[in-house]
C-alpha positions as CSV (number, residue, x, y, z in Angstrom):
1,S,-12.0,14.3,6.3
2,I,-11.5,13.4,2.6
3,D,-12.0,15.5,-0.5
4,R,-15.1,13.9,-2.1
5,T,-14.2,15.5,-5.4
6,Q,-10.8,13.9,-5.4
7,I,-12.2,10.5,-4.5
8,M,-14.9,10.7,-7.3
9,S,-12.2,11.8,-9.8
10,L,-10.0,8.8,-8.8
11,H,-13.0,6.5,-9.5
12,E,-12.9,7.7,-13.1
13,L,-9.7,5.6,-13.2
14,N,-7.8,8.0,-15.4
15,F,-4.8,7.5,-13.1
16,I,-4.6,3.9,-14.2
17,D,-4.5,4.8,-17.9
18,R,-1.7,7.3,-17.1
19,R,0.1,4.8,-14.9
20,E,-0.1,7.0,-11.8
21,N,-0.1,6.0,-8.2
22,V,-2.5,6.7,-5.3
23,I,-1.3,6.7,-1.7
24,L,-3.9,6.7,1.0
25,L,-2.5,7.9,4.4
26,G,-4.1,8.0,7.7
27,P,-4.5,6.3,11.1
28,A,-6.1,2.9,11.6
29,G,-9.8,2.6,10.9
30,V,-10.4,5.7,8.8
31,G,-11.2,3.8,5.6
32,K,-8.0,3.6,3.6
33,T,-8.4,-0.1,2.7
34,H,-12.1,0.4,2.0
35,L,-11.3,3.2,-0.5
36,A,-8.6,1.1,-2.1
37,I,-11.0,-1.8,-2.5
38,S,-13.6,0.5,-3.9
39,L,-11.2,1.7,-6.6
40,A,-10.2,-1.9,-7.3
41,V,-13.8,-3.0,-7.8
42,T,-14.5,-0.1,-10.1
43,A,-11.4,-1.0,-12.1
44,A,-12.3,-4.7,-12.2
45,E,-15.8,-3.8,-13.5
46,R,-14.1,-1.9,-16.3
47,G,-12.0,-5.0,-17.3
48,K,-8.8,-4.0,-15.6
49,R,-6.5,-6.7,-14.1
50,I,-6.0,-6.1,-10.3
51,Y,-3.8,-7.6,-7.7
52,F,-4.4,-6.9,-4.0
53,G,-2.1,-7.8,-1.1
54,T,-0.7,-6.6,2.2
55,L,2.9,-5.5,2.2
56,S,3.8,-8.4,4.4
57,D,2.1,-11.0,2.1
58,L,3.7,-9.5,-1.0
59,V,7.1,-9.5,0.5
60,L,6.7,-13.0,1.9
61,S,5.6,-14.3,-1.5
62,M,8.6,-12.6,-3.2
63,A,11.0,-14.0,-0.5
64,D,9.6,-17.5,-1.1
65,A,10.0,-17.1,-4.9
66,E,13.6,-15.9,-4.3
67,K,14.4,-19.0,-2.2
68,Q,13.0,-21.2,-5.0
69,G,15.0,-19.3,-7.7
70,R,11.8,-17.9,-9.2
71,L,11.9,-14.2,-8.2
72,R,12.1,-12.9,-11.8
73,E,8.8,-14.8,-12.6
74,R,7.2,-13.5,-9.4
75,L,8.1,-9.9,-10.2
76,A,6.7,-10.4,-13.7
77,V,3.4,-11.6,-12.2
78,L,3.3,-8.6,-9.9
79,R,4.3,-6.2,-12.7
80,N,1.6,-7.2,-15.1
81,P,-1.8,-6.1,-13.5
82,S,-3.1,-2.7,-14.5
83,L,-3.4,-2.0,-10.7
84,L,-1.5,-3.4,-7.8
85,I,-2.7,-2.6,-4.4
86,V,-0.3,-2.7,-1.4
87,D,-2.2,-2.5,1.9
88,E,-0.9,-2.0,5.4
89,I,2.5,-0.3,4.9
90,G,3.7,0.6,8.3
91,Y,1.8,-1.9,10.5
92,L,4.8,-4.3,10.6
93,P,8.5,-3.5,10.3
94,V,10.2,-4.9,7.2
95,T,13.6,-6.7,7.3
96,A,16.5,-5.6,5.0
97,G,15.8,-8.4,2.6
98,G,12.1,-7.5,2.5
99,T,13.0,-3.9,1.8
100,N,15.2,-4.9,-1.1
101,L,12.4,-7.1,-2.5
102,F,9.8,-4.4,-2.2
103,F,12.1,-1.8,-3.8
104,Q,12.5,-4.2,-6.8
105,L,8.8,-4.4,-7.1
106,V,8.3,-0.6,-7.0
107,N,11.1,-0.2,-9.5
108,A,9.7,-2.8,-11.8
109,R,6.3,-1.1,-11.9
110,Y,7.6,2.5,-12.1
111,E,5.8,4.2,-15.0
112,K,4.6,0.7,-16.2
113,G,1.6,0.2,-13.9
114,S,-0.4,2.0,-11.3
115,M,-0.2,1.2,-7.6
116,I,-2.5,2.1,-4.7
117,L,-0.7,2.0,-1.3
118,T,-2.2,2.4,2.1
119,S,-0.2,3.5,5.1
120,N,-0.7,4.6,8.7
121,K,2.8,6.2,8.6
122,S,3.8,9.6,7.2
123,F,6.4,9.6,4.5
124,K,9.0,10.7,7.0
125,E,8.4,7.5,8.9
126,W,8.9,5.2,6.0
127,G,12.7,5.0,6.7
128,E,11.8,3.5,10.0
129,V,9.3,1.1,8.5
130,F,11.7,-0.2,5.9
131,G,14.8,0.1,8.2
132,D,16.7,2.0,5.5
133,T,16.2,5.7,4.8
134,V,18.1,5.5,1.5
135,A,15.9,2.7,0.2
136,A,12.7,4.4,1.5
137,S,13.7,7.6,-0.2
138,A,14.4,5.8,-3.5
139,M,11.0,4.1,-3.3
140,L,9.2,7.3,-2.5
141,D,11.0,9.1,-5.3
142,R,9.5,6.6,-7.8
143,L,6.1,6.3,-6.1
144,L,5.5,10.0,-5.7
145,H,6.7,11.0,-9.2
146,H,3.2,10.5,-10.6
147,C,1.0,10.3,-7.6
148,H,-2.3,11.3,-6.0
149,I,-2.0,11.6,-2.2
150,V,-5.2,11.2,-0.1
151,N,-4.5,12.2,3.5
152,I,-7.3,11.0,5.7
153,K,-7.8,12.4,9.2
154,G,-10.2,11.2,11.9
155,N,-10.9,8.5,14.4
156,S,-11.3,4.8,13.8
157,Y,-14.6,3.9,12.3
158,R,-14.4,0.6,14.3
159,L,-14.1,2.4,17.6
160,R,-17.0,4.8,17.0
161,E,-19.1,3.0,19.6
162,Y,-16.5,4.0,22.3
163,P,-16.5,7.8,22.3
164,G,-13.6,9.2,24.4
165,L,-11.6,6.0,24.0
166,S,-8.1,6.8,22.7
167,L,-5.5,4.3,21.7
168,P,-2.0,5.1,20.8
169,Q,-1.5,4.2,17.2
170,E,1.5,2.0,18.0
171,Q,-0.7,-0.2,20.3
172,A,-3.7,-0.4,18.0
173,S,-3.3,-3.5,15.9
174,P,-5.1,-3.9,12.5
175,R,-5.5,-7.6,13.2
176,R,-5.9,-9.4,16.5
177,G,-3.4,-12.0,17.4
178,R,-0.3,-10.4,15.7
179,R,2.5,-9.5,17.9
180,R,4.0,-6.0,17.4
181,S,7.5,-7.5,17.1
182,Q,6.5,-9.6,14.1
183,E,8.6,-8.6,11.1
184,V,8.1,-9.0,7.4
185,K,10.9,-11.0,5.8
C-alpha cells in the first residue's frame, strides 16, 4: 500500500540534494528496509556516499567511541555521507545514554545531510522507544522539518505463505535469537 509515484520520485534523489529526510513507517515485513536499500543503491550508483546501520549498531558504535574519547570523530564520520540510513527504529528500546547519542547524531546532520529512517512505531510511540518524550520530540522536530513520510500498510511479506496467521507486532522479532528485553546502550 505505497504510493508508487512517491517512491519513483524519491529515486530521483532530489531529496538528497536538498538535504531532506525520508521516514519509512510500517509493521515488520512490509519492505521498509528493502526500499531504503533501493534508494541507497541508486544513490551509490550516482556517486553519493552512503552509510547504513541499524539504530542499535549506530548507538553502540557511538557509545564505544565515547568510552574511548573519540565521540567527536565518530560523529564527524556519521555526519559526512550524503545519505545516512538508520534501520530498525523501534525494534529494541534505547537507554538514556543511547538516546542522548542518537539525538547528537540527528542534530549534527540537521540540514547538513539526508537521512532515511525505518520504523515499525508511529511517531507517538517514539517517546517510549527512546525512553524520553522530550528528546524524542526534539529529534522528530529536526527530522520532520524537511521530510518525506512513506507510511506502508500491509502484512509481512515473509509470512505470506501462512495466510490467516497473525502475530502481535510486539512478539514478531526482526531477527531470531534476540530477546525482547535487549536494550541499545
